[in-house]
PDB file of C-alpha atoms in Angstrom:
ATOM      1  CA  UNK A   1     -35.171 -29.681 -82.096  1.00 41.00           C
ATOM      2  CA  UNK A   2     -32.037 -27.406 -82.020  1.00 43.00           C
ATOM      3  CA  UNK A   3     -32.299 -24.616 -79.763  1.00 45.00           C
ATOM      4  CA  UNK A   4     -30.767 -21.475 -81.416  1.00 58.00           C
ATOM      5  CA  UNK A   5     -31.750 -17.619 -80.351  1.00 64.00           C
ATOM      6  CA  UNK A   6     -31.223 -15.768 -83.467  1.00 72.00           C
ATOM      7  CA  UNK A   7     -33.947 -17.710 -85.429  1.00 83.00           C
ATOM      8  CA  UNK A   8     -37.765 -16.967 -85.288  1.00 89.00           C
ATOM      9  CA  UNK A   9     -39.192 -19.768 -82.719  1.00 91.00           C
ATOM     10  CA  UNK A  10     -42.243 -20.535 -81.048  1.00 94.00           C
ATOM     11  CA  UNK A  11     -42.541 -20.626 -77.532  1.00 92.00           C
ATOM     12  CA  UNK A  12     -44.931 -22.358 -75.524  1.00 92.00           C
ATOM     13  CA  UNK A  13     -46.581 -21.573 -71.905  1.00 86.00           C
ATOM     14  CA  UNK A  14     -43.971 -23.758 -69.919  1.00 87.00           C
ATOM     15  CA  UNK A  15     -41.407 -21.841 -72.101  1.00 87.00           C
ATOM     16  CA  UNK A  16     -40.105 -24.408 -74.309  1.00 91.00           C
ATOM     17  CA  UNK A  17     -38.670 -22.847 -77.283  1.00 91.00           C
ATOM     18  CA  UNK A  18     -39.435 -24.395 -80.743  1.00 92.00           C
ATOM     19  CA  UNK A  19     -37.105 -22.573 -83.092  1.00 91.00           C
ATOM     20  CA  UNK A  20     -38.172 -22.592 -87.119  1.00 88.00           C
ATOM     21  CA  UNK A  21     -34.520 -23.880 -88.312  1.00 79.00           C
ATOM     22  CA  UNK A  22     -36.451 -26.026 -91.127  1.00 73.00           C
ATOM     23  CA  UNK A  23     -38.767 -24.606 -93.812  1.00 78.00           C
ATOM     24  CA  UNK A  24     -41.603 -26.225 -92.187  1.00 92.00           C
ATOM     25  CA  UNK A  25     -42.527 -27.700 -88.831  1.00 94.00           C
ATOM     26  CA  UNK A  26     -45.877 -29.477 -88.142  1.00 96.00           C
ATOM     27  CA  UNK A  27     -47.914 -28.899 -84.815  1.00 97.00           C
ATOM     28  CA  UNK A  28     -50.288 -31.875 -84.044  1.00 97.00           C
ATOM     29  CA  UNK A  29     -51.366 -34.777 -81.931  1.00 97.00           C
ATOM     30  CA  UNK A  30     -49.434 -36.885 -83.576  1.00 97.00           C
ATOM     31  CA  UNK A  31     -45.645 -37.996 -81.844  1.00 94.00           C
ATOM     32  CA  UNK A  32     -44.360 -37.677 -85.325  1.00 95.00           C
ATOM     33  CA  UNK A  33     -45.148 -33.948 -85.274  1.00 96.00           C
ATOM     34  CA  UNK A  34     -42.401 -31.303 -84.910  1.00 93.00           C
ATOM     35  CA  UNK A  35     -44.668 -30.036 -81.932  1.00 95.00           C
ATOM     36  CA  UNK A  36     -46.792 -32.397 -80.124  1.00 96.00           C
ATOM     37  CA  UNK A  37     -49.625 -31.268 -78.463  1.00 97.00           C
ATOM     38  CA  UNK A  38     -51.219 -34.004 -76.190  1.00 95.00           C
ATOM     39  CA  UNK A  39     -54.817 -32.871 -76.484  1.00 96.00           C
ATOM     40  CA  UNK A  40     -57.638 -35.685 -78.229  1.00 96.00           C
ATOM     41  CA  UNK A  41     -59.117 -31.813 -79.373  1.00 97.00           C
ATOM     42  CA  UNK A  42     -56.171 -31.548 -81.494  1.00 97.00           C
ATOM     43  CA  UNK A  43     -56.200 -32.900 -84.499  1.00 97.00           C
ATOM     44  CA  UNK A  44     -53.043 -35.485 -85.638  1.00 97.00           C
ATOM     45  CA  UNK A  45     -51.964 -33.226 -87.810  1.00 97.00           C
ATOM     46  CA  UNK A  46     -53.381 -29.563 -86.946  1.00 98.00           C
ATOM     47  CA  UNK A  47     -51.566 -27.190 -88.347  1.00 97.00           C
ATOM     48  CA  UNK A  48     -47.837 -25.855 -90.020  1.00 97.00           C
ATOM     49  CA  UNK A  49     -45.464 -23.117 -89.954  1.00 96.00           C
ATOM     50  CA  UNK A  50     -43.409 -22.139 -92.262  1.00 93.00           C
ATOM     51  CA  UNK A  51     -40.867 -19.830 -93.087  1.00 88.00           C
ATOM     52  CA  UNK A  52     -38.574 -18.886 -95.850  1.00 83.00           C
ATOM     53  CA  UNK A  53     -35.518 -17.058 -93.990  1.00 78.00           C
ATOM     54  CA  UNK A  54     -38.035 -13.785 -94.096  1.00 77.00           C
ATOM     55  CA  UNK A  55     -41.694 -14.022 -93.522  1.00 85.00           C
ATOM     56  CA  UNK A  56     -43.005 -16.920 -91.117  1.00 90.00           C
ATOM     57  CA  UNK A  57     -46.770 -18.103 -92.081  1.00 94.00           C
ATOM     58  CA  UNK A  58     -49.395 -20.320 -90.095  1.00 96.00           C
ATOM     59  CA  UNK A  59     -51.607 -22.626 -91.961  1.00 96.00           C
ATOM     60  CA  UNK A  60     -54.217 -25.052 -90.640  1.00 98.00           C
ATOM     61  CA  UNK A  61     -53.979 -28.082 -92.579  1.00 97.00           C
ATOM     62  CA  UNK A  62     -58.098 -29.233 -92.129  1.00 96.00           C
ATOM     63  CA  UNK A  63     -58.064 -29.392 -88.438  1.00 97.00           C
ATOM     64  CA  UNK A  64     -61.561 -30.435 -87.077  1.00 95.00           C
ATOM     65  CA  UNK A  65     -61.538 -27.716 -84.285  1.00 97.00           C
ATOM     66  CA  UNK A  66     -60.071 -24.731 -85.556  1.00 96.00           C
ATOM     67  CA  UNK A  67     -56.251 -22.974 -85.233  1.00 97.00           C
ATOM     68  CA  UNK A  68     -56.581 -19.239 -83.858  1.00 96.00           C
ATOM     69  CA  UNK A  69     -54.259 -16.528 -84.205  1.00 92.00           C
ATOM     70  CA  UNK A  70     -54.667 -13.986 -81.710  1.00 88.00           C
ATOM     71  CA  UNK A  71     -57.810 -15.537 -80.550  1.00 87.00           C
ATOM     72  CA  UNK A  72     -59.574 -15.508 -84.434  1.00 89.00           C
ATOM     73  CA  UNK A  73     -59.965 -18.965 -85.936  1.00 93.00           C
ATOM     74  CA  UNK A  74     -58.005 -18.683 -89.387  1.00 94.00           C
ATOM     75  CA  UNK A  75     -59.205 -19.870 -92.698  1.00 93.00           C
ATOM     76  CA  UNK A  76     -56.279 -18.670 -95.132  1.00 93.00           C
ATOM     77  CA  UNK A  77     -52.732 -18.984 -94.268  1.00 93.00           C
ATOM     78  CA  UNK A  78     -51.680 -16.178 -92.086  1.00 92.00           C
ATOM     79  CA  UNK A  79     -48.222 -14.172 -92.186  1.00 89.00           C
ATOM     80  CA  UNK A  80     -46.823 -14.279 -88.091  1.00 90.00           C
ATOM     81  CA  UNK A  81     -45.511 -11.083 -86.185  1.00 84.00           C
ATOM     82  CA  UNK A  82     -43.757 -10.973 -83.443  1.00 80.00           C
ATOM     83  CA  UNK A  83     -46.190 -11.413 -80.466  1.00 82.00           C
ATOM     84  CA  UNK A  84     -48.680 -13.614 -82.255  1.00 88.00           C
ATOM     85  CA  UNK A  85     -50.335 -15.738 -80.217  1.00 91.00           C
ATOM     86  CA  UNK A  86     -51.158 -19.113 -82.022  1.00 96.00           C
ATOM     87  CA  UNK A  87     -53.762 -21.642 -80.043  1.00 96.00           C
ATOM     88  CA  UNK A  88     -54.719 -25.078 -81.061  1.00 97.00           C
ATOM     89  CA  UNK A  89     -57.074 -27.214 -78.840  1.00 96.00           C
ATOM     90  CA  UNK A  90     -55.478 -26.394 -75.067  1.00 95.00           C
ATOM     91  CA  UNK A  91     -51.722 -25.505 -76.476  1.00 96.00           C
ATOM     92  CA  UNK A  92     -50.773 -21.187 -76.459  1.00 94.00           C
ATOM     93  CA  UNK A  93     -47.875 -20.592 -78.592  1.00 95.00           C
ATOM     94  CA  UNK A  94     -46.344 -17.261 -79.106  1.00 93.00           C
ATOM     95  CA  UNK A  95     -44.354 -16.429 -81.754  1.00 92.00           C
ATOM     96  CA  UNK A  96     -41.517 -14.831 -81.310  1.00 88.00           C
ATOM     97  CA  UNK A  97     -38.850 -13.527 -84.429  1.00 84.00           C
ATOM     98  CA  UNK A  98     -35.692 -11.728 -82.536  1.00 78.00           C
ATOM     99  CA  UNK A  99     -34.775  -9.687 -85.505  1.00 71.00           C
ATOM    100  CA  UNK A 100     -38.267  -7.837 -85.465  1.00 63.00           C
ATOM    101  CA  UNK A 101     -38.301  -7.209 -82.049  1.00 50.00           C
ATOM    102  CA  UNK A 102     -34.902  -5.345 -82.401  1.00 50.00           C
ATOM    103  CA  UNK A 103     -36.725  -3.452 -85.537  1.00 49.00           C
ATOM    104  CA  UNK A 104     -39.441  -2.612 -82.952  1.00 49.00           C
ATOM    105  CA  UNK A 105     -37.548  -1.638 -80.417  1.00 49.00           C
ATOM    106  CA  UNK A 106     -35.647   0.994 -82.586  1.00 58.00           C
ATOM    107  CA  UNK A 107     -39.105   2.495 -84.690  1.00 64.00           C
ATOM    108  CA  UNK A 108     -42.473   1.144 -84.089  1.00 71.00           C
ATOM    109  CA  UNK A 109     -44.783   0.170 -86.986  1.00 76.00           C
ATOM    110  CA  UNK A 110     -47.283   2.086 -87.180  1.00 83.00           C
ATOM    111  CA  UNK A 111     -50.387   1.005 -89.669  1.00 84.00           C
ATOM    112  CA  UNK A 112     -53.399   3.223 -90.652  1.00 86.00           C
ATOM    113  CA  UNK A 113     -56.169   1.514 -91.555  1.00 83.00           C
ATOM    114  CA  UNK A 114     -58.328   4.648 -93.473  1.00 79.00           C
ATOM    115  CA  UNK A 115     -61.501   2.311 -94.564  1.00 81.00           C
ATOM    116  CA  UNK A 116     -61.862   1.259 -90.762  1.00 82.00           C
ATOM    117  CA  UNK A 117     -60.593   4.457 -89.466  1.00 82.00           C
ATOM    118  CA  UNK A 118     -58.070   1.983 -86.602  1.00 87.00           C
ATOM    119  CA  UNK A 119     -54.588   2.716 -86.242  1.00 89.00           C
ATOM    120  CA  UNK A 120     -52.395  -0.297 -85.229  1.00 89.00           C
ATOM    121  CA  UNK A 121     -48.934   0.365 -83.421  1.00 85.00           C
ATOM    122  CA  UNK A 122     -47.092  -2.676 -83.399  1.00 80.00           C
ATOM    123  CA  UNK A 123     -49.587  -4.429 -85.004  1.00 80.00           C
ATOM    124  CA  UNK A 124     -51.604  -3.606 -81.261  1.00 83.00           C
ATOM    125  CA  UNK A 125     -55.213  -2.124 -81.791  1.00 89.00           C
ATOM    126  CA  UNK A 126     -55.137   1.827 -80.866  1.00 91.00           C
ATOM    127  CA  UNK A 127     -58.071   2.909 -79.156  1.00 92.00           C
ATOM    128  CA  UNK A 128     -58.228   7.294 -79.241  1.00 93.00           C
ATOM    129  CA  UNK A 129     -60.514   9.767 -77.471  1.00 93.00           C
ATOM    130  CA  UNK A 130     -61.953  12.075 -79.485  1.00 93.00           C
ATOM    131  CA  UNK A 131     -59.716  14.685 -79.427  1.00 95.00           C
ATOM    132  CA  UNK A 132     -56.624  12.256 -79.517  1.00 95.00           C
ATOM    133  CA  UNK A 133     -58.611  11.063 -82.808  1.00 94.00           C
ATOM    134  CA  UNK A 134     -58.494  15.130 -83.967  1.00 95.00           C
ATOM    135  CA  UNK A 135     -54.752  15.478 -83.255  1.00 96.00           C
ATOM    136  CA  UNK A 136     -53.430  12.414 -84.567  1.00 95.00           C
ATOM    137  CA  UNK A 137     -55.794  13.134 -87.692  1.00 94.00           C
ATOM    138  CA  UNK A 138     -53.983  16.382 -88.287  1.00 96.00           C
ATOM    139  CA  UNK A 139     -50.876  14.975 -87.880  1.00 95.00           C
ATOM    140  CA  UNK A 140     -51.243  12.087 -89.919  1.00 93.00           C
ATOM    141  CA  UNK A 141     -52.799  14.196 -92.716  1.00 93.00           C
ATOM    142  CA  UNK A 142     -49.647  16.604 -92.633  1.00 93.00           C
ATOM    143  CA  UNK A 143     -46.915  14.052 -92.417  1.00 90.00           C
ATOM    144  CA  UNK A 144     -43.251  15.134 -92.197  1.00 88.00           C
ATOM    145  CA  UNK A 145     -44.792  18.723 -91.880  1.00 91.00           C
ATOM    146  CA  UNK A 146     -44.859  20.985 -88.771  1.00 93.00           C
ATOM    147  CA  UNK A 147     -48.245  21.915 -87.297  1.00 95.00           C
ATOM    148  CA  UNK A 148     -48.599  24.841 -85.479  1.00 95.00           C
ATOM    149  CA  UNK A 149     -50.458  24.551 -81.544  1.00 94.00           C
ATOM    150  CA  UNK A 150     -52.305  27.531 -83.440  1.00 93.00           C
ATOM    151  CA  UNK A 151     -53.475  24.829 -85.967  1.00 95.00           C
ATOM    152  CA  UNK A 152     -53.872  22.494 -83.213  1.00 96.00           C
ATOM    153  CA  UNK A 153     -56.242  24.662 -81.263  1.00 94.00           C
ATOM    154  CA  UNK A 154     -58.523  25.242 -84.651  1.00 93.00           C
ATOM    155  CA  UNK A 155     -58.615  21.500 -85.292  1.00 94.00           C
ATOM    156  CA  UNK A 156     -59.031  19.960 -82.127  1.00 95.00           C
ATOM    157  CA  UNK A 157     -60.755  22.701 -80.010  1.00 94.00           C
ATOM    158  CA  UNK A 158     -63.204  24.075 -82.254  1.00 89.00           C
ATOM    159  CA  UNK A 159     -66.297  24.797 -79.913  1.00 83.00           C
ATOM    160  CA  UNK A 160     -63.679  26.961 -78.272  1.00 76.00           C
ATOM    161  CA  UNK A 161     -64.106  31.011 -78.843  1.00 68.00           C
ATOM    162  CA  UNK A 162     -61.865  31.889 -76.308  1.00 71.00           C
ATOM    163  CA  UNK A 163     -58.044  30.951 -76.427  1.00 83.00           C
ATOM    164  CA  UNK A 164     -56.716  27.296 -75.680  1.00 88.00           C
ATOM    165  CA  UNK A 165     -53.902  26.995 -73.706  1.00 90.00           C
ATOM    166  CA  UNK A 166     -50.052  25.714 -74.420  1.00 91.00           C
ATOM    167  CA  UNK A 167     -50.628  23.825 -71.465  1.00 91.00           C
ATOM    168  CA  UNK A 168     -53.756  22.066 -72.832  1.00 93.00           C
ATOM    169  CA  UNK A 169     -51.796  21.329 -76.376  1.00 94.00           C
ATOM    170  CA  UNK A 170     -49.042  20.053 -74.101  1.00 94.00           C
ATOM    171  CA  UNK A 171     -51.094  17.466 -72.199  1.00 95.00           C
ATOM    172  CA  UNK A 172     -52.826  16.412 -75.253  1.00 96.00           C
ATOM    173  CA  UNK A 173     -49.628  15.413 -76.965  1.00 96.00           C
ATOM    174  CA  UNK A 174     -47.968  13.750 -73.829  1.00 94.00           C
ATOM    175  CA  UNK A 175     -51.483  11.740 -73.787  1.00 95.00           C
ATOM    176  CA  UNK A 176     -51.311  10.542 -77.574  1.00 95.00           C
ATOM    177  CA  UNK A 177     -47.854   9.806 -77.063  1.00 93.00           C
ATOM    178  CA  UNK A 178     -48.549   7.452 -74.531  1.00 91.00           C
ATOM    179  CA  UNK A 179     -50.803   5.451 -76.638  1.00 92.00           C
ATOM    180  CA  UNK A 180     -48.684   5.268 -79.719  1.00 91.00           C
ATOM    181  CA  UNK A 181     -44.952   5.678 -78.469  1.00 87.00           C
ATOM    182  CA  UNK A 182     -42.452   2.440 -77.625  1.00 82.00           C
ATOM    183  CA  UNK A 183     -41.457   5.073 -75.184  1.00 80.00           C
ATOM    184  CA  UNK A 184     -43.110   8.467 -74.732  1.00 84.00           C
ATOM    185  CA  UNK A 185     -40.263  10.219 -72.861  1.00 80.00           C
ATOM    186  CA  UNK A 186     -38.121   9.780 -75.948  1.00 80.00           C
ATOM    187  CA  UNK A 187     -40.590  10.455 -78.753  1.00 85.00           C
ATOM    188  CA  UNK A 188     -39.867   8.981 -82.210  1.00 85.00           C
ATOM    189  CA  UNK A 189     -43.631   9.202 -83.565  1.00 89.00           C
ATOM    190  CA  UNK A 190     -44.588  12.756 -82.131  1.00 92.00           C
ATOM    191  CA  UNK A 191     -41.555  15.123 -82.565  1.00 91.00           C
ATOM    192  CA  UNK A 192     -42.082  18.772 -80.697  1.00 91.00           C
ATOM    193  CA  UNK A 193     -40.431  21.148 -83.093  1.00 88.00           C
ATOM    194  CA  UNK A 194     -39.133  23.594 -80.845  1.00 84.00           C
ATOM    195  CA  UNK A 195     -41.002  27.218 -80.887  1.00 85.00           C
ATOM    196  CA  UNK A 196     -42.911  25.745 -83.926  1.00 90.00           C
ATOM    197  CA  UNK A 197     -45.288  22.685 -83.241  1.00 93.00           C
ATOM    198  CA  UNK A 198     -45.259  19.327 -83.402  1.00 95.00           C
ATOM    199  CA  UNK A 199     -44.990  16.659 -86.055  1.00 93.00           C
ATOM    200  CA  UNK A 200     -45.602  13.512 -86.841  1.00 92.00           C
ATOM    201  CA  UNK A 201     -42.469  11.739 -88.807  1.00 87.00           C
ATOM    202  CA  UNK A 202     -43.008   9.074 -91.913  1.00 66.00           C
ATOM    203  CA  UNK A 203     -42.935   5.375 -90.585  1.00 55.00           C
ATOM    204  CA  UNK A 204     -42.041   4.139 -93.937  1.00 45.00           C
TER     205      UNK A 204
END
C-alpha cells in the first residue's frame, strides 16, 4: 500500500504504516488481505476498516477468536479515535488519524458521562479524588461562569468551620489540572479569572 502522512493509517508494533487511502481495507490471515497477519489464531478474513474521508470504523467480519479495541472484544462496528488500539490474534495496531491529533493538540475533548458519573479527556478514563470530584462538579455545573474560591471553599471544604486557604484552592486546581489538561502550565480547560475565581470553559 501507498504510504501517505496526511491520511488516517494504522500502524503496527514494528511500525509499518498501513494508511486507509481506500474505503475499506481487510485485516486477516489470508495473503489476499490488505493486512496480513501471520497468526493460525487469526481468522482468513478477521476483520475491516473503513472510512469515508471523516469517521474511520472497525468491524469484525465473524472472526472465530474475537477483534478487541482497546483491549474489549467488539460485537458492533466501532467508530476509531486516534490512539485506538486494535488487536487480533498476536497483531497490536494503533490507529492513528493526523488531523485529530492536531484537533487534540489545540483543545482536548473532554466527555462527561452523567449516568456513570466518568469523565473522559481524550477519550482517556479520568480517575478524581474526592475533592477533585467536588471541584470539577462545580465547575462543570457552572460552565462558562466564574466561581468564586469563596464558592469553592463551601463546595469542596464543607466539614471546614474555620477558613480555607487561597493556597489550598490553589493546589487543588493545579492538581485537577494535571489530570484533565493537554498541558497544565497553559490551561485551556481550567481558566483562573484573575481576582475572581476560576472557570471551566465549554468544550463544544
Amino acid at each position: 500500500m501507498e504510504t501517505t502522512e496526511n491520511v488516517p493509517c494504522l500502524m503496527d508494533s514494528a511500525g509499518r504504516r498501513f494508511p486507509l487511502t481506500g474505503q475499506v481495507i481487510i485485516l486477516g490471515r489470508s495473503s489476499n488481505c490488505d493486512v496480513y497477519i501471520p497468526d493460525k489464531r487469526a481468522s482468513r478474513r478477521h476483520a475491516e476498516v473503513g472510512w469515508d474521508g471523516e469517521t474511520c470504523t472497525l468491524r469484525d467480519l465473524g472472526s472465530a477468536n474475537g477483534t478487541f479495541l482497546n483491549e474489549h472484544r467488539i460485537t458492533t462496528p466501532q467508530t476509531l479515535h486516534d490512539g485506538d488500539e486494535i488487536a487480533i490474534a498476536s497483531a497490536v495496531f494503533t490507529f492513528r488519524d493526523p488531523e485529530a491529533t492536531l484537533r487534540v493538540a489545540k483543545f482536548p475533548l473532554l466527555v462527561i458521562n452523567e449516568t456513570r458519573g466518568e469523565i473522559w479527556v481524550n477519550r482517556n478514563l479520568v480517575l478524581l479524588s474526592s475533592k477533585e470530584q467536588a471541584l470539577f462538579d462545580l465547575l462543570y455545573r457552572n460552565t462558562g461562569r466564574v466561581c468564586s474560591k469563596q464558592q469553592i471553599a463551601d463546595a469542596v471544604w464543607p466539614e471546614y468551620r474555620a477558613e480555607v486557604y487561597d493556597y489550598q484552592i490553589e493546589s487543588l486546581v493545579k492538581r485537577l489540572r494535571k489530570k484533565l489538561e493537554p498541558d497544565p502550565r497553559h490551561p485551556v480547560l481550567i481558566l483562573t479569572v484573575r481576582g475572581r475565581g476560576y472557570k471551566l470553559t465549554a468544550t463544544a
